[in-house]
Coordinates of C-alpha atoms and ligand atoms in Angstrom, one line a residue:
X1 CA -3.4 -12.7 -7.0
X2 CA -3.9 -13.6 -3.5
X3 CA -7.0 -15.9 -3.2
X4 CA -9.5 -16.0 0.1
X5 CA -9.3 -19.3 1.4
X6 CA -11.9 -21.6 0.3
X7 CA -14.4 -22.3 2.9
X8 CA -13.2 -19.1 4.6
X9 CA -16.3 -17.8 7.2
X10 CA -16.0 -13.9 5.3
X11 CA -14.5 -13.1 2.3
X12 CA -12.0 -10.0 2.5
X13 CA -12.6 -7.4 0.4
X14 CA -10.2 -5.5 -2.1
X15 CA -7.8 -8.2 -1.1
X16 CA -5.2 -7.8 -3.4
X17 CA -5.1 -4.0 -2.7
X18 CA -4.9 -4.0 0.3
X19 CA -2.1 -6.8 0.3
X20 CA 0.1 -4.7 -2.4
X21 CA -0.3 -1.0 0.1
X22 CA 0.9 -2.8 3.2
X23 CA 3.6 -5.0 1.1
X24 CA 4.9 -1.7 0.2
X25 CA 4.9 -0.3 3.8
X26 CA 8.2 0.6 5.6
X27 CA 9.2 -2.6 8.1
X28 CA 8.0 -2.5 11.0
X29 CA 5.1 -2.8 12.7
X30 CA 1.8 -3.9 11.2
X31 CA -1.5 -3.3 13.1
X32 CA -5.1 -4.8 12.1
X33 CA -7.5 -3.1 14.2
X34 CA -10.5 -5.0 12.9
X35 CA -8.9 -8.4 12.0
X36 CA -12.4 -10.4 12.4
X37 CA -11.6 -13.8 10.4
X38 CA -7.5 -12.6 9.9
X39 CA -8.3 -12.9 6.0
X40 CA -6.5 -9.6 5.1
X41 CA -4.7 -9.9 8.2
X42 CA -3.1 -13.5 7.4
X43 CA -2.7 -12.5 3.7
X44 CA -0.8 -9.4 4.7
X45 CA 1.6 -11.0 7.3
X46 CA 2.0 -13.4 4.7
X47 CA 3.5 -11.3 2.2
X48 CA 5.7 -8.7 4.5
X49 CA 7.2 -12.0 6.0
X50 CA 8.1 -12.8 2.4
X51 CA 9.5 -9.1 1.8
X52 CA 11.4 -8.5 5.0
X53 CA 12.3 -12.2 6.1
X54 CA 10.3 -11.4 9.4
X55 CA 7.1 -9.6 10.0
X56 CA 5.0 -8.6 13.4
X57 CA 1.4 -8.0 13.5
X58 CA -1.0 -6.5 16.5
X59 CA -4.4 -7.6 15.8
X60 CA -7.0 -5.9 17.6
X61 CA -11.1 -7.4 17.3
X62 CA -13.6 -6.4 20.5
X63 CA -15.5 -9.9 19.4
X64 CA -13.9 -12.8 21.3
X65 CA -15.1 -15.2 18.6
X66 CA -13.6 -13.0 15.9
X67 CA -10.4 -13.7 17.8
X68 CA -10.3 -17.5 17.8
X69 CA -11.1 -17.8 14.4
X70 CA -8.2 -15.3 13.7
X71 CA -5.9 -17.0 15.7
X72 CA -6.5 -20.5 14.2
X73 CA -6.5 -18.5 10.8
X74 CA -2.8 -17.0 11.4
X75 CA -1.3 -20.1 12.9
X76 CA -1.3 -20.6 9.0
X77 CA 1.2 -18.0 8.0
X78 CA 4.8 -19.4 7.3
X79 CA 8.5 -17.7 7.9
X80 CA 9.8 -15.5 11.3
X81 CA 6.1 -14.1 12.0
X82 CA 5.6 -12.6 15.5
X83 CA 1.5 -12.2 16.4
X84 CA 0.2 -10.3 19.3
X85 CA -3.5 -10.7 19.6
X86 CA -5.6 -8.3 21.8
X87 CA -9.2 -8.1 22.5
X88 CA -10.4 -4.2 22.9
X89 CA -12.1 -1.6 21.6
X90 CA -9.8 -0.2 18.2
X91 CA -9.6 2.9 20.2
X92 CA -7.3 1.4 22.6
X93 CA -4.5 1.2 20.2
X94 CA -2.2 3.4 21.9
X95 CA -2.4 1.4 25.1
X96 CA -1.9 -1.7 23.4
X97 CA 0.8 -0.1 21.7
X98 CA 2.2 1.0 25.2
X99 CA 2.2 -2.1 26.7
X100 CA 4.0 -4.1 24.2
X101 CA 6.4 -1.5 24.3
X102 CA 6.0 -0.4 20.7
X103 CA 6.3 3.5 20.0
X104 CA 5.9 3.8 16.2
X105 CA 4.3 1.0 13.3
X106 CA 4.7 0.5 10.0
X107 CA 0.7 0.1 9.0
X108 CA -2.6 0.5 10.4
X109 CA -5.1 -1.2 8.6
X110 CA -9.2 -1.4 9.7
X111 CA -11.6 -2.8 7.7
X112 CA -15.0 -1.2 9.6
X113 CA -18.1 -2.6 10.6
X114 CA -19.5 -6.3 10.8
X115 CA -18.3 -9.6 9.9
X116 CA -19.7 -12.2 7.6
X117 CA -20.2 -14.0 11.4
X118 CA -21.9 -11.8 12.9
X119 CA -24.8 -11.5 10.0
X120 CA -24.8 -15.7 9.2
X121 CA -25.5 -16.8 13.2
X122 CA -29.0 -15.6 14.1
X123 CA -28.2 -15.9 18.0
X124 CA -25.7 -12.7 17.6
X125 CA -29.2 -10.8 16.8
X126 CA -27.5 -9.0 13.6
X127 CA -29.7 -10.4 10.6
X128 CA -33.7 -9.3 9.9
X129 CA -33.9 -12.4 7.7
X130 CA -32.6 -15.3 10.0
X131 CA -34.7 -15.0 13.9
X132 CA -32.7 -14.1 16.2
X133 CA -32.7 -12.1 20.2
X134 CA -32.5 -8.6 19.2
X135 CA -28.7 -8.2 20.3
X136 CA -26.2 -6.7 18.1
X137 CA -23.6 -6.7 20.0
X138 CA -20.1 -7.0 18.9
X139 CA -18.4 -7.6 22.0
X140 CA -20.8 -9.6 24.2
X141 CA -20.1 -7.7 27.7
X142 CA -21.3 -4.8 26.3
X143 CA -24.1 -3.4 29.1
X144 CA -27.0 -2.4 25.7
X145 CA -28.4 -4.6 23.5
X146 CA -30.6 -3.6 20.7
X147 CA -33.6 -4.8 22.3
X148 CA -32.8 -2.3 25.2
X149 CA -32.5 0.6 22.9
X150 CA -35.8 -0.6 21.0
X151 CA -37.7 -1.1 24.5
X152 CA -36.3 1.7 26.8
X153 CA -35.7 4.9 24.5
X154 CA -38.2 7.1 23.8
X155 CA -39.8 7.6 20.6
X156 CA -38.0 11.1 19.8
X157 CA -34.4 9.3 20.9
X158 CA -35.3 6.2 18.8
X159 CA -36.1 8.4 15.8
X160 CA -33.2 10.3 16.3
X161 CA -30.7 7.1 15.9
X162 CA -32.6 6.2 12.7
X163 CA -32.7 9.4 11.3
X164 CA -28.3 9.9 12.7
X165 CA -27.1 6.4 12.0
X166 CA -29.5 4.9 9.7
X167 CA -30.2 8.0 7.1
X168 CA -33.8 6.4 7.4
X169 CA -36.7 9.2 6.3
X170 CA -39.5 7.3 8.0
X171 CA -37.8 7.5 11.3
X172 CA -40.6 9.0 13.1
X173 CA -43.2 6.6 12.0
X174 CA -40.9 3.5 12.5
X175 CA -40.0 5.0 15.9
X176 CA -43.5 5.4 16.7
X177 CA -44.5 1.5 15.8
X178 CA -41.7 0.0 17.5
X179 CA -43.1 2.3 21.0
X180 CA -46.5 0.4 20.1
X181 CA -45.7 -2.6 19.4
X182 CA -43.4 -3.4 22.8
X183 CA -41.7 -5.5 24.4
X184 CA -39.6 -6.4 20.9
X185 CA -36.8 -9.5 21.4
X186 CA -36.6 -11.0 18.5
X187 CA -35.3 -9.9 15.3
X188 CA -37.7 -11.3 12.8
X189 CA -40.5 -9.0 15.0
X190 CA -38.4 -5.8 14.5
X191 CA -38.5 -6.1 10.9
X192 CA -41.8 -6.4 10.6
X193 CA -42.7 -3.9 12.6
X194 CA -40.0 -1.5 10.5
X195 CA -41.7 -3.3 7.3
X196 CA -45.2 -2.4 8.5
X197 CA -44.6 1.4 9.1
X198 CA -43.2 2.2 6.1
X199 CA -45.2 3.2 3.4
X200 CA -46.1 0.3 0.7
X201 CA -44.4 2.4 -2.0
X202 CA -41.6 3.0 -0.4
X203 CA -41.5 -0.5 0.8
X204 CA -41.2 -1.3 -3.5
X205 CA -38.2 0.3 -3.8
X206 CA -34.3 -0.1 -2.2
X207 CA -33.1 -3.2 -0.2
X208 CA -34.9 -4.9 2.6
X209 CA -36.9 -1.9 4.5
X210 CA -35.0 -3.2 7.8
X211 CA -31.9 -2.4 6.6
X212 CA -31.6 0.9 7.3
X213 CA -33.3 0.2 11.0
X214 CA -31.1 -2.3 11.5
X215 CA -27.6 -0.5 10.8
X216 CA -28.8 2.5 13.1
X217 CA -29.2 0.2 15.8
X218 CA -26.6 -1.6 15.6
X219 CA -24.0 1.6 14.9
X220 CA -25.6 3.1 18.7
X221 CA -25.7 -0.3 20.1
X222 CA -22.0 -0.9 19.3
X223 CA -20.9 3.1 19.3
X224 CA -18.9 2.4 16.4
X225 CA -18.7 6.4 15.1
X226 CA -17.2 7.1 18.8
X227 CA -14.5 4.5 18.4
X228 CA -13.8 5.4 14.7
X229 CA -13.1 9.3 15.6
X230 CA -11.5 8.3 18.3
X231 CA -8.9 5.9 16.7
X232 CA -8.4 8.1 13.6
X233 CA -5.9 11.1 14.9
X234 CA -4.5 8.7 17.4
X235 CA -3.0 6.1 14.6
X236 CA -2.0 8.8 12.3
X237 CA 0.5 9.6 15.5
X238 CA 1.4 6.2 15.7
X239 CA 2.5 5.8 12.3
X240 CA 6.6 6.2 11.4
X241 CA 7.6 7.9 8.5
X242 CA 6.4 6.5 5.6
X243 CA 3.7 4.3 7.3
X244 CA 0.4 3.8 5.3
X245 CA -3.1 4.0 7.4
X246 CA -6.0 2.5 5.0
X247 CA -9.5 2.3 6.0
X248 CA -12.3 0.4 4.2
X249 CA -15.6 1.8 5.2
X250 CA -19.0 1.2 4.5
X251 CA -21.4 3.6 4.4
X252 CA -20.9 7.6 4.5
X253 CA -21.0 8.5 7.8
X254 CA -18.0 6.7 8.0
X255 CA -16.1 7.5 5.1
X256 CA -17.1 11.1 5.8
X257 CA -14.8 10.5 9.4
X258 CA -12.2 8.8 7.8
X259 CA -11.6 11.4 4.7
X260 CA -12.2 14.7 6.9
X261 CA -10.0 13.4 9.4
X262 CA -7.0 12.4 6.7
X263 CA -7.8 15.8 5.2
X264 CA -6.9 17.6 8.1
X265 CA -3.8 15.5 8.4
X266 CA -2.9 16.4 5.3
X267 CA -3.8 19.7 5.8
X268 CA -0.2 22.3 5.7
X269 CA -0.1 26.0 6.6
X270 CA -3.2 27.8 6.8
X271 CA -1.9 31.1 7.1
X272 CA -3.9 33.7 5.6
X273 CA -2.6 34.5 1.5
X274 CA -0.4 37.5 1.9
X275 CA 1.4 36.9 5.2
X276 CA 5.4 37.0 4.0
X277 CA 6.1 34.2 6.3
X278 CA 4.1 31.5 7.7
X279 CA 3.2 31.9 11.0
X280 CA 0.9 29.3 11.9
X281 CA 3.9 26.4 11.5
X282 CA 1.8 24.1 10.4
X283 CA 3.0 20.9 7.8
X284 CA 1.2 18.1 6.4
X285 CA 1.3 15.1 8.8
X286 CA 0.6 13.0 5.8
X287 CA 0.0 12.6 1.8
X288 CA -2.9 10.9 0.1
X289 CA -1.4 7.7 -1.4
X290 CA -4.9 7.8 -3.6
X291 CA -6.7 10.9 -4.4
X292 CA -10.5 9.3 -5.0
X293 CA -11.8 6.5 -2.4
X294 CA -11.0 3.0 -3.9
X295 CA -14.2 0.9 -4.9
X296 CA -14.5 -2.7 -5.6
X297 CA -14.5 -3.5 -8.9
X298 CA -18.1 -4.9 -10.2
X299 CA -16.7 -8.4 -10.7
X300 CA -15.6 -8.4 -6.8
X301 CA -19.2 -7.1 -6.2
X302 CA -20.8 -9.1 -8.0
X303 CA -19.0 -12.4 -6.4
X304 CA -19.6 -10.7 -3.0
X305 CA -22.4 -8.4 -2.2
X306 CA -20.9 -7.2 1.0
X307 CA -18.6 -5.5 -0.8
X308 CA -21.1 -3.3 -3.1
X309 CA -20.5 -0.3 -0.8
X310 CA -17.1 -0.6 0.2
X311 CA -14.5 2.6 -0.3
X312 CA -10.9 2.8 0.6
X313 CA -9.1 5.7 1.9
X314 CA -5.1 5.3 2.0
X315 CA -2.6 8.0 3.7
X316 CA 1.1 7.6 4.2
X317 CA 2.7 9.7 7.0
X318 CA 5.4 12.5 6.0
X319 CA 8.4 13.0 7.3
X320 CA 8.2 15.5 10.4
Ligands
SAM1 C1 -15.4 -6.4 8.6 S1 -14.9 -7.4 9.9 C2 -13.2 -7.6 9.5 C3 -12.9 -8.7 8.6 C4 -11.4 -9.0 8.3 N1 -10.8 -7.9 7.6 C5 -11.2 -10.3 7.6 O1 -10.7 -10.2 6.5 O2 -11.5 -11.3 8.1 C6 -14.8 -6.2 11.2 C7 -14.3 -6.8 12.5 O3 -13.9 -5.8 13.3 C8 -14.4 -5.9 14.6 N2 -14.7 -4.5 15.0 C9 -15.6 -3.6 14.5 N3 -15.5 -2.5 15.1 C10 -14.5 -2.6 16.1 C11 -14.0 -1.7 17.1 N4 -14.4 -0.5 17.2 N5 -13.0 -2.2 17.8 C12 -12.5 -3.5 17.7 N6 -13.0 -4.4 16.8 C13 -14.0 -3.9 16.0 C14 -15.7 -6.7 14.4 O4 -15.9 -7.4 15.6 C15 -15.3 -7.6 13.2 O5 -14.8 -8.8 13.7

């Protein structure tokens, strides 16, 4: 069983999992587009240097501390290990792939979302327990934070992100709070605002009542569902034959991207029944390597709440 480091900053989930699909990968060309900390990252390279006597990884994170802790983290891996770290957007991948000169990979592995870092120091504005500037942004040169969305949108637009990103039912009245209760810069205010509008049944029942507030804002801040369609048809042409793309998502506007998107890959002809011959030409890019989305068991849970909602989709590209 590979084990997360002790003292590691955030603990990766469905390890082991995720270790044994990319083990079993063709050799080649390993990409983390998310690699945060490197703790599936390291783990991975780790165990396909072991298998194939040499193993290259392209780690892509947007967050320039994610970076550094990852680099630090991989100088640890032992055996012929070649590591090219870049800091964009996932969606770049092809231009990262393009300028290392790299045509097809083995693996594309991202592991959405935030970090363990971004939601344990206040200053990066993420948490509505620890006080923080309302920030939320992932990549610091990002033009918006969140306490430009909060202060400059207007209530409809505000409601609209809740209600789109957040799945949050009292999006109008929260929406219509935060307007009253500007300027908002800190995060502790925000949540009490969001706790304040809500009604005190509601408030009973669930998690935190910012939570919901909190992801929507931080989804637009970052435009993380922009990135994640965008990436999704452009690694499934990266991969070679035989190379596994597994995502890890959070919550279901992303898994609902990830498993439409790897069901239309996997989609064949879609001529009409009755045609004699297909005409439409069409043949599955790829095969499911797992039928049902992969959950964390309730032990791992249990030992790691970030994990709770966690679901992993796995495709392997077909020959074509
Ligand atoms: C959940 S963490 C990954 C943790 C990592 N698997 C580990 O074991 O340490 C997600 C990381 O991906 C980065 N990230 C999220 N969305 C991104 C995007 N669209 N492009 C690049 N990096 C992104 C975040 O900055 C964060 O460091």
């Amino acid at each position: 069983m590979t084990q997360p480091r002790d003292g590691a900053p955030h603990v990766p989930v469905l390890l082991d999992r995720v270790v044994a699909l990319f083990a079993d990968a063709p050799d080649g060309v390993y990409v983390d587009g998310t690699l945060g900390a490197a703790g599936h990252a390291a783990a991975v390279l780790q165990a396909r240097a072991d298998r194939y006597g040499h193993a290259t990884l392209v780690g892509l994170d947007r967050d320039p501390h994610a970076l550094a802790l990852a680099r630090a983290h991989l100088a640890e891996v032992g055996g012929a290990v070649e590591v090219h770290l870049v800091r964009t957007r996932f969606d770049g991948i092809a231009e990262v792939l393009d300028d290392l000169g790299i045509d097809r990979v083995a693996g594309v592995f991202l592991d959405l979302g935030i970090s363990s870092m971004h939601v344990d120091e206040a200053e990066r504005g993420f948490s509505y327990r620890q006080d923080g500037p309302l920030d939320m942004r992932m990549d610091p040169d990002l033009p918006r934070t969140a306490a430009d969305l909060v202060n400059d949108l207007d209530a409809r637009e505000l409601a609209r992100i809740l209600r789109r990103y957040g799945d949050e039912r009292f999006a109008d009245r929260i929406a219509r709070a935060v307007v009253a209760a500007r300027p908002l810069s800190r995060t502790v205010e925000l949540a009490e605002v969001v706790r304040n509008a809500i009604p005190a049944a509601a408030r009973r029942t669930g998690g935190h009542p910012a939570t919901r507030t909190f992801q929507a804002l931080r989804i637009a801040v970052n435009g993380e569902l922009d990135a994640l369609e965008q990436i999704l048809p452009v690694a499934l042409d990266r991969l070679a034959v035989g190379g596994v793309f597994a995502v890890l998502s959070y919550h279901s506007l992303e898994d609902r991207a990830v498993k439409r998107a790897f069901a239309d890959a996997a989609t064949g002809c879609v001529c009409p029944p009755g045609l004699p011959v297909c005409a439409c030409g069409r043949t599955p890019q790829v095969e499911h390597l797992i039928r049902r989305p992969e959950r964390p068991s309730p032990d791992e849970a249990a030992a790691n709440p970030r994990a709770t909602a966690a679901r992993l989709r796995v495709v392997r590209r077909l020959e074509s």
